[in-house]
Tab-separated table of C-alpha atoms in Angstrom:
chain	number	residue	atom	x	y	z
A	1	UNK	CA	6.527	25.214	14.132
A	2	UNK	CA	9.665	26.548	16.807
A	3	UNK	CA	12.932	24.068	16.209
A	4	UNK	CA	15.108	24.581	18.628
A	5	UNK	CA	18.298	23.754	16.049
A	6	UNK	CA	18.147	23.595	12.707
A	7	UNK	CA	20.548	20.166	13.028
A	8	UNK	CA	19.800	17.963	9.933
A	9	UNK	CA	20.149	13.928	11.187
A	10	UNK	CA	22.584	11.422	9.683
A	11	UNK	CA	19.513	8.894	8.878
A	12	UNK	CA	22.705	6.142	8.858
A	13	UNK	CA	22.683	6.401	12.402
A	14	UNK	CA	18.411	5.623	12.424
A	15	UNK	CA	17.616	2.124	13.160
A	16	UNK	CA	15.205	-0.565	14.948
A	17	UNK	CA	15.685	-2.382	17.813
A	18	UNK	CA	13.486	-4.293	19.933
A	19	UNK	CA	12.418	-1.592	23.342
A	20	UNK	CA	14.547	-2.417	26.361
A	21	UNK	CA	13.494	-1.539	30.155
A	22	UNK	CA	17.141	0.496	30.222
A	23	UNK	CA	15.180	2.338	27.218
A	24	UNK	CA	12.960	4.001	29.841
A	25	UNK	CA	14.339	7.158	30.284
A	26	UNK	CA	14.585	8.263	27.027
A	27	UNK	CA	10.996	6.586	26.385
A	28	UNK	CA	9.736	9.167	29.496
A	29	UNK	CA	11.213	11.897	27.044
A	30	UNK	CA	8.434	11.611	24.426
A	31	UNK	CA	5.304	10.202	26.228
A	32	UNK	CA	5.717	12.968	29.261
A	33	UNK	CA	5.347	15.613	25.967
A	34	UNK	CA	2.170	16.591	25.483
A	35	UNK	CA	2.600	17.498	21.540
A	36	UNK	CA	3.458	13.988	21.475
A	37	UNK	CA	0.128	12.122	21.914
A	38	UNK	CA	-2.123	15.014	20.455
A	39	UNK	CA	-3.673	12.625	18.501
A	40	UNK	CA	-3.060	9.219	20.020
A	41	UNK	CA	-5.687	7.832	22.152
A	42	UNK	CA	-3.293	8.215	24.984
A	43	UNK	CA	-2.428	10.837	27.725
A	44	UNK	CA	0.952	12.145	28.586
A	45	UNK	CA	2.672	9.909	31.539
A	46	UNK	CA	2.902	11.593	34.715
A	47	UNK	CA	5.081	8.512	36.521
A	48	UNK	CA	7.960	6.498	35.551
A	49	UNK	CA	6.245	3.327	36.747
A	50	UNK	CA	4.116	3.864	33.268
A	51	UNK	CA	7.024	4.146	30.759
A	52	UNK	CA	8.680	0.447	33.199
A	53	UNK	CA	4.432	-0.771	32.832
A	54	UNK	CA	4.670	0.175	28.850
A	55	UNK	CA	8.014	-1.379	28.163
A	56	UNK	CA	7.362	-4.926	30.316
A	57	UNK	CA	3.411	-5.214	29.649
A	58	UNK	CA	2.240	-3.532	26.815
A	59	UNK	CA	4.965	-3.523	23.823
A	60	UNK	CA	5.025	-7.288	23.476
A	61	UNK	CA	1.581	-7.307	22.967
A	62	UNK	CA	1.544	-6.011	19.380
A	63	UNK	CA	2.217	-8.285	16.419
A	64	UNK	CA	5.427	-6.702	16.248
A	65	UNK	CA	7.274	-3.175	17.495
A	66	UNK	CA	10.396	-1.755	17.704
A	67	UNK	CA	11.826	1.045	19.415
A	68	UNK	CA	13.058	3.483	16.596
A	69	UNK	CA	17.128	4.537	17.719
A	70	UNK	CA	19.522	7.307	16.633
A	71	UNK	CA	22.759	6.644	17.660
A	72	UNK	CA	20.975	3.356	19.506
A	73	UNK	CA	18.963	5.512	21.686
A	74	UNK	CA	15.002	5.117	21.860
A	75	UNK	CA	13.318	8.585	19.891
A	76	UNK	CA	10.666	6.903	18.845
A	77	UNK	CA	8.254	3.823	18.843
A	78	UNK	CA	6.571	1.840	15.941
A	79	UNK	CA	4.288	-1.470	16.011
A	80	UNK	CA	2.311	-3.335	14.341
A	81	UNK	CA	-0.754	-4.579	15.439
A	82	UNK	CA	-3.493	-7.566	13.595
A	83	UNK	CA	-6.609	-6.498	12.499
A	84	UNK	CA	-8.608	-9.485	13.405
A	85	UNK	CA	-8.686	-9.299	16.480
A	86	UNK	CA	-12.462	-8.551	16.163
A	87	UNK	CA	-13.162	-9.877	13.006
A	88	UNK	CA	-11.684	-12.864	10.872
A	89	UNK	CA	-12.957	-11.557	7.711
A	90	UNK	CA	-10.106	-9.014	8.396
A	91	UNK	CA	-6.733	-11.513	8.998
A	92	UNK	CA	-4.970	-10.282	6.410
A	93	UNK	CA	-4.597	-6.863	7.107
A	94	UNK	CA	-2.373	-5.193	9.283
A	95	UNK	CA	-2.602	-2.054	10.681
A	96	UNK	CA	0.846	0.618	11.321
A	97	UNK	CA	1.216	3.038	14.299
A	98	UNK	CA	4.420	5.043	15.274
A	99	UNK	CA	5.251	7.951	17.037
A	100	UNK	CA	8.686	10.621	17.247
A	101	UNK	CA	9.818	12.508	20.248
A	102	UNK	CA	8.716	16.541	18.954
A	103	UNK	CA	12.338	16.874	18.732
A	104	UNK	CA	12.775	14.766	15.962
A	105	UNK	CA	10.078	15.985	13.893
A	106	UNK	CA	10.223	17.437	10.148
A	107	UNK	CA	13.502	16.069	9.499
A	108	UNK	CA	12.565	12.679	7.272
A	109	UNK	CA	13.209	10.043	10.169
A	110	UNK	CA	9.654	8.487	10.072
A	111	UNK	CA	9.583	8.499	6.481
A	112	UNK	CA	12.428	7.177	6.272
A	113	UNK	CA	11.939	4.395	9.145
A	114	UNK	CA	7.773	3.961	7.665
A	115	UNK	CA	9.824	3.386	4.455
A	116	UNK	CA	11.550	0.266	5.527
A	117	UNK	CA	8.874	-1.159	8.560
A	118	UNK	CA	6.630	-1.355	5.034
A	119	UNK	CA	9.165	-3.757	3.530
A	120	UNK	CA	9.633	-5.524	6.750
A	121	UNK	CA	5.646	-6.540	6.957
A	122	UNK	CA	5.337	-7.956	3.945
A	123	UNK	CA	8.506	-10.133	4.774
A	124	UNK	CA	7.452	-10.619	7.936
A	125	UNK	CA	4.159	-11.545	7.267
A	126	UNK	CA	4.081	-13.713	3.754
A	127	UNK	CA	0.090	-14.214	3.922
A	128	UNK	CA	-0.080	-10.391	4.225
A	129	UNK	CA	-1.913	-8.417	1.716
A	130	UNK	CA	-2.851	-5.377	3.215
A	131	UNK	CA	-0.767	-2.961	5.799
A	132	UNK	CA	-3.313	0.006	6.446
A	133	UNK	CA	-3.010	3.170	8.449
A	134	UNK	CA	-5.387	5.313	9.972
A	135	UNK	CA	-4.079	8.989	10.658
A	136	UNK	CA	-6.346	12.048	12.328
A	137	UNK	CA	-7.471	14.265	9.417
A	138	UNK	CA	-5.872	17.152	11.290
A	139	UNK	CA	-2.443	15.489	11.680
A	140	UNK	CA	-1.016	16.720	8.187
A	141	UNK	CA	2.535	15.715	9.159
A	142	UNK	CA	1.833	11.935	9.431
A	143	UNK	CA	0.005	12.069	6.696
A	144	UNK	CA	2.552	13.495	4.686
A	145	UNK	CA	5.074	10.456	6.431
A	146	UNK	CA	2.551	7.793	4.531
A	147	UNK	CA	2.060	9.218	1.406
A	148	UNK	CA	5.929	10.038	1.120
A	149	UNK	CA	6.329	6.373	2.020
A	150	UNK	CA	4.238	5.068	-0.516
A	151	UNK	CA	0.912	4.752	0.910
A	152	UNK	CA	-2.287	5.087	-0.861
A	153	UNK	CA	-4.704	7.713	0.571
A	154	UNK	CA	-8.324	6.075	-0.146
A	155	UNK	CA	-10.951	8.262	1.794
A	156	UNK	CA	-11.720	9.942	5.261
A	157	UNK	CA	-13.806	7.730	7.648
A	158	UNK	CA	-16.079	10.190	8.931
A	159	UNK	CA	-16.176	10.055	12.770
A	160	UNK	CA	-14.674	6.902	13.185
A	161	UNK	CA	-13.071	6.993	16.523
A	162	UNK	CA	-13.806	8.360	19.629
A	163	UNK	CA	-11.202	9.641	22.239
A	164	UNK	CA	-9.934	12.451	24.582
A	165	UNK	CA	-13.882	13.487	24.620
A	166	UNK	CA	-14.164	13.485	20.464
A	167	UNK	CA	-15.743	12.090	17.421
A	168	UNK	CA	-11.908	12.139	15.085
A	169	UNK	CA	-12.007	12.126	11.187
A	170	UNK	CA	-9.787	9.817	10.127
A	171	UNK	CA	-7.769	9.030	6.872
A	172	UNK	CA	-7.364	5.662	6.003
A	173	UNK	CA	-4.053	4.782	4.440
A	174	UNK	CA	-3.081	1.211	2.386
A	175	UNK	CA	0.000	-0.582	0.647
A	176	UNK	CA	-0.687	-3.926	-0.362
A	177	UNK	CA	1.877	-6.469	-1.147
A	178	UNK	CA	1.709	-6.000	-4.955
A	179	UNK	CA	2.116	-2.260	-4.457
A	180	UNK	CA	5.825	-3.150	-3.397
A	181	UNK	CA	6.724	-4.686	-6.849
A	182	UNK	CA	6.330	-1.542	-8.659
A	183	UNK	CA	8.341	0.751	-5.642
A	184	UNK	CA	11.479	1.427	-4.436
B	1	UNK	CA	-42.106	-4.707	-12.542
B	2	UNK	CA	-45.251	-4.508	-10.661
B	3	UNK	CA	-45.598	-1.361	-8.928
B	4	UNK	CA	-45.431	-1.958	-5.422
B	5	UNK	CA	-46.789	0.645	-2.471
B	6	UNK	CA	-43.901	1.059	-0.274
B	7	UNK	CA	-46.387	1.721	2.715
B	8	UNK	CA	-46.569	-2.000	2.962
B	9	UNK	CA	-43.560	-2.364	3.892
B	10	UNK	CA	-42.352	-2.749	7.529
B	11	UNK	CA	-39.733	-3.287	10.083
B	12	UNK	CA	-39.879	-5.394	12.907
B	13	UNK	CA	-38.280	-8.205	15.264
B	14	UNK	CA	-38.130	-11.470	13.669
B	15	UNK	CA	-40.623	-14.280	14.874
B	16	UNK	CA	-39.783	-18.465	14.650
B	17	UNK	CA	-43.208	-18.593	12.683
B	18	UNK	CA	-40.975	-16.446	9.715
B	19	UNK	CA	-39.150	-19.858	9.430
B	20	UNK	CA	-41.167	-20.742	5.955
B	21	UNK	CA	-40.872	-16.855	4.472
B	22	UNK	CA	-37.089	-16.642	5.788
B	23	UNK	CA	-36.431	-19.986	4.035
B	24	UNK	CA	-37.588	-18.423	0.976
B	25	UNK	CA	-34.651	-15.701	0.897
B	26	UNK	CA	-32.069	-17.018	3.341
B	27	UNK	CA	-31.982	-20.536	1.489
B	28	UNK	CA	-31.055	-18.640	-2.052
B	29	UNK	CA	-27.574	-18.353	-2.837
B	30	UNK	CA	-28.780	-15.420	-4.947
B	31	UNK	CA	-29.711	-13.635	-2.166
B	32	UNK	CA	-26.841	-14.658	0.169
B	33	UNK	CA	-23.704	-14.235	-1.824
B	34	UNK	CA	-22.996	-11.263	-1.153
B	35	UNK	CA	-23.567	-11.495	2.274
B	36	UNK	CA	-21.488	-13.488	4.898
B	37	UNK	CA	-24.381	-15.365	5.603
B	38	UNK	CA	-24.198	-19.529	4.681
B	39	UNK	CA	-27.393	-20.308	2.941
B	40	UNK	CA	-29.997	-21.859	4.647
B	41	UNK	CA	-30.136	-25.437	3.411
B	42	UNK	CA	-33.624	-26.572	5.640
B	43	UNK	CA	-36.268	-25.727	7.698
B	44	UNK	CA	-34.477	-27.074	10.612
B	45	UNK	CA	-30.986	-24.608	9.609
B	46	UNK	CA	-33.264	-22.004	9.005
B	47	UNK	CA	-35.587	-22.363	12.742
B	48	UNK	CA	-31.971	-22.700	14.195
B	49	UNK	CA	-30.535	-19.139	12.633
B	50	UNK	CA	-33.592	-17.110	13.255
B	51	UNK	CA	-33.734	-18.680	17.213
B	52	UNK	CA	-29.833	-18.652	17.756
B	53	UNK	CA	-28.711	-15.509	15.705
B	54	UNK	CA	-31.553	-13.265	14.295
B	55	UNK	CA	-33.726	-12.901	18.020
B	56	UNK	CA	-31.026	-12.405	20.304
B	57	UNK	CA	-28.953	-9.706	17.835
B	58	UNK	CA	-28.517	-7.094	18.979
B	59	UNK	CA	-30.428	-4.935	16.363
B	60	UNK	CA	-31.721	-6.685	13.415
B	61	UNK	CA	-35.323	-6.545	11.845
B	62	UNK	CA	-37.150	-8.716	9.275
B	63	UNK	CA	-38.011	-6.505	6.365
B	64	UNK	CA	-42.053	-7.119	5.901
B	65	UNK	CA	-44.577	-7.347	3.196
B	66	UNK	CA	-47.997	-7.158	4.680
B	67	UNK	CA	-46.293	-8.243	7.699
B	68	UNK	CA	-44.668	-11.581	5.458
B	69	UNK	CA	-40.838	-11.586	6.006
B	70	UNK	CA	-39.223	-10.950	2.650
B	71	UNK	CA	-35.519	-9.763	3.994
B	72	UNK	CA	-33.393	-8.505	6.593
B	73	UNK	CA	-31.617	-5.310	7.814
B	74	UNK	CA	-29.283	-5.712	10.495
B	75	UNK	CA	-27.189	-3.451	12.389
B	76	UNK	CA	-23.815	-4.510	14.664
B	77	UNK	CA	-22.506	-2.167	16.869
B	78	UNK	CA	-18.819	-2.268	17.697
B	79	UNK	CA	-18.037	-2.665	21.513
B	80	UNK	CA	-15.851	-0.970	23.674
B	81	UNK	CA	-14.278	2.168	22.961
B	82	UNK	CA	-15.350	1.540	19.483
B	83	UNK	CA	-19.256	1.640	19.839
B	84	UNK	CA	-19.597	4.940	18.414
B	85	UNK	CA	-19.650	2.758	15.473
B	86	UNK	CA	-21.668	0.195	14.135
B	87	UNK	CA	-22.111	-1.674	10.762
B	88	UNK	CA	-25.085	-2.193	8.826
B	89	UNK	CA	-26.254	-5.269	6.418
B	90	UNK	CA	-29.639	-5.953	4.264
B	91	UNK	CA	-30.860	-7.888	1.760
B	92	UNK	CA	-34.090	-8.707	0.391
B	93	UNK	CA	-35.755	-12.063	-1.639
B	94	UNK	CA	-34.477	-12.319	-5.171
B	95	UNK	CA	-38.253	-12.111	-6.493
B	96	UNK	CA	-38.525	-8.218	-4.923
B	97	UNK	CA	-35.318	-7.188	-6.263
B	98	UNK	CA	-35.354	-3.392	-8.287
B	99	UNK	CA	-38.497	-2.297	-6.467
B	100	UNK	CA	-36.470	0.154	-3.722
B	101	UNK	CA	-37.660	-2.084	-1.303
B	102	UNK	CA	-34.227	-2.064	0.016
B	103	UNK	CA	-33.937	1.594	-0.084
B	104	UNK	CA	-37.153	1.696	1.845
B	105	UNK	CA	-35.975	-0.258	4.639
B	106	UNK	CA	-32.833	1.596	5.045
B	107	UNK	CA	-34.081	5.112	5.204
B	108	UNK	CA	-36.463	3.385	7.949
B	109	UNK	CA	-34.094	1.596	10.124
B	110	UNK	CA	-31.140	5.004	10.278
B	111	UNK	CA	-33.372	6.994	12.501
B	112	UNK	CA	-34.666	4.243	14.950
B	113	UNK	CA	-30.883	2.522	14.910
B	114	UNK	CA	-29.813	5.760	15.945
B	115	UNK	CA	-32.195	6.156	18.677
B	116	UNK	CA	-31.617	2.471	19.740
B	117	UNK	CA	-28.401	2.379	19.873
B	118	UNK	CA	-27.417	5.457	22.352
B	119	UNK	CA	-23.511	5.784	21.891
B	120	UNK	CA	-23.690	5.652	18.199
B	121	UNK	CA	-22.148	8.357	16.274
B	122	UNK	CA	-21.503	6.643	12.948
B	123	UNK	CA	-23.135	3.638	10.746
B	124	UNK	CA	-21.382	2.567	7.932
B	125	UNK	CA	-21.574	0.169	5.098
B	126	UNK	CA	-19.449	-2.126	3.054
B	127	UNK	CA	-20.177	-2.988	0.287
B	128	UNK	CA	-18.242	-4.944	-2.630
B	129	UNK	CA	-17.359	-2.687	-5.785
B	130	UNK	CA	-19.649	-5.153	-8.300
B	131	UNK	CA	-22.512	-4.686	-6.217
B	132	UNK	CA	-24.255	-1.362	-8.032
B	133	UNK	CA	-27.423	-2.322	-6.562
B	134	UNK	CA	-26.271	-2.526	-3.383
B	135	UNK	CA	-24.148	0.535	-3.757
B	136	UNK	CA	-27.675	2.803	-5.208
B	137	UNK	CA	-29.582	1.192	-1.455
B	138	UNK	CA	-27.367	3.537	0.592
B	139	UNK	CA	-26.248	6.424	-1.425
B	140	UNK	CA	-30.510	6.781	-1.949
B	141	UNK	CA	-30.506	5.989	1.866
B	142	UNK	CA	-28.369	8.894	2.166
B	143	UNK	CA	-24.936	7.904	2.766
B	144	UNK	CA	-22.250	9.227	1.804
B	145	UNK	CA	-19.286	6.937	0.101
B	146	UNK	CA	-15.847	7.758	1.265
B	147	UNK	CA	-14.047	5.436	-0.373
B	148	UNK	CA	-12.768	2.040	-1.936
B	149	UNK	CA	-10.995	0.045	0.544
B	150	UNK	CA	-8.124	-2.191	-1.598
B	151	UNK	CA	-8.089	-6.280	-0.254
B	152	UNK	CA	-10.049	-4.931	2.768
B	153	UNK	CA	-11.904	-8.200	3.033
B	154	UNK	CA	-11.119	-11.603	3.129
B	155	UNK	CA	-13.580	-14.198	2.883
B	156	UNK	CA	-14.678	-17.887	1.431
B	157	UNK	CA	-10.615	-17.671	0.276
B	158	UNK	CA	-10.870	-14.486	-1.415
B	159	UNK	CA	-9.845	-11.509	-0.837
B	160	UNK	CA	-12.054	-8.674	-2.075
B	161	UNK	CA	-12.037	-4.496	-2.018
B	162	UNK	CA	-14.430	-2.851	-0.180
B	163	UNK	CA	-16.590	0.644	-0.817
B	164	UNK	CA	-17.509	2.203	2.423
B	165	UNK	CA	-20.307	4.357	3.044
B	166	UNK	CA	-20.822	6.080	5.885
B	167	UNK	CA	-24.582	8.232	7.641
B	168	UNK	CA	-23.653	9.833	11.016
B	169	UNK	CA	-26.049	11.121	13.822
B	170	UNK	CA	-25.557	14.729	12.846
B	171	UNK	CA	-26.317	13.635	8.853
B	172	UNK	CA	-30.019	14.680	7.986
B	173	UNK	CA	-32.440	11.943	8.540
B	174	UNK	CA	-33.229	10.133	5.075
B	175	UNK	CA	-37.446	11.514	4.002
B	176	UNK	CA	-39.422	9.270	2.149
B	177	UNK	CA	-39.959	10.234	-1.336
């Protein structure tokens, strides 16, 4: 993997923020990449009027998100979203998604930001008992993120989704509330 | 344990005139506890769930005995972007239990699921980590289990873990043995 500086980040100056329309420029930074979305069900943008479309229509649709900031500038995105949406049997679950400009990759920021969104849930949400996660089998790096954070790995769903023209293998991820009593 | 011939047993769409046979296995708690199904208290319940829920499903099949009804396998496909997947359920009268009756059915419905259902890619199961029985039905069947799924369900006020079991179309259709 090519870094263009070996600059380590000050992960003081991480934090989370709700996403702002004046966040759309640095928001075109990471979904115009096309390492980016490799394995989100997502293409790269190709127009601003999709980052201003994401920002006003889309992020307040998730159960929560925040825009993840260095120095108070959007890098990244993470959100939570309710899993029973299409079946009640699964209300107290949540499901985790994020994603990092390239830039920003390798260097402990979504570990470290994974790290505290898990805390936040389970605050967030007193009823909650699960918060799962569902990573491409070929995406070591965020699977490394989860199980740095704390997650348990429990399996690979064989074929579970379908996207960009492909059955995807995914590992499924878990931390349940009583998981956090023994952590950091 | 009698031995039963398996050839008697068959799949097919279930009728209103199974109302007295389903009553039999849908009105036992037995038979229903493990499933999210509420048991059947009377004929009138029962005539209701076969005419409002089993006929218009989209893919579930009595499981017969000489053509009798003695059980159910159903499978729900996901919708959307989703319906490469679907989920499967069965269960069958307490009075046929540990004959592979089950078994049977299963390894009968994954190839004609699969050609019913045409965007299909993956059927899984879930089944609750107690349940050995149910566990033995597809790993016979032929699926493999991936994993156990911590609080994955919540149901009836309880939250419960979940093994899931997976057969894909590109798995080797079950044989009879």
């Amino acid at each position: 993997m090519e870094r263009d500086r070996e600059e380590s980040v000050d992960l003081a100056q991480i934090s989370l923020r709700p996403l702002q329309l004046s966040d759309v420029d640095d928001l075109m930074v990471w979904t115009t990449d096309e390492k980016v979305p490799k394995f989100c069900t997502w293409e790269p943008y190709s127009s601003k009027d999709q980052g201003i479309d994401f920002i006003q229509n889309k992020a307040c649709e998730f159960l929560w998100s925040r825009a993840i900031c260095l120095h108070d500038r959007a890098i990244g995105f993470i959100l939570m979203t309710s899993c029973s949406a299409t079946d009640q049997s699964r209300e107290k679950s949540v499901e985790l998604g994020y994603v990092l400009g390239s830039k920003y990759w390798s260097k402990g920021i979504m570990t470290y930001v994974v790290k505290q969104v898990k805390k936040v849930a389970f605050r967030e949400f007193p009823h909650l008992e699960r918060l799962e996660a569902l990573v491409d089998a070929e995406n070591v790096g965020s699977q490394r993120v989860l199980e740095k954070a704390g997650f348990h790995r429990e399996g690979v769903l064989r074929k579970y989704l379908f996207f960009k023209g492909k059955s995807r293998d995914m590992v499924i991820f878990s931390v349940l509330s009583t998981d956090l009593n023994h952590q950091d | 344990m009698s031995n039963l011939d398996l050839s008697k047993i068959s799949l097919r769409p279930f009728k209103l005139s199974d109302v007295d046979d389903f009553l039999l296995w849908a009105g036992d708690d037995q038979v229903t506890q493990n499933l999210r199904w509420k048991t059947c208290g009377s004929r009138e319940e029962a005539l209701a769930f076969i005419r409002d829920v089993c006929i218009p499903h989209p893919w579930r099949r009595s499981i017969c005995l000489d053509d009798r009804s003695i059980g159910f396998v159903s499978v729900y496909p996901w919708s959307g972007d989703d319906r490469c997947k679907a989920d499967i359920g069965y269960a069958v009268a307490a009075d046929y239990w540990g004959q592979g009756i089950a078994t049977k059915a299963v390894k009968m419905a994954v190839p004609q699921v699969f050609n019913d259902l045409s965007h299909l890619v993956r059927l899984q199961a879930f089944t609750s980590p107690e349940n050995k029985a149910s566990q033995r039905v597809v790993e016979k069947a032929g699926f493999l289990k991936e994993g156990l799924l911590r609080k994955y369900i919540y149901f009836e006020e309880n939250i419960k873990d979940s093994v899931v079991f997976s057969f894909l179309s590109t798995d080797e259709f079950p044989h009879d043995d």
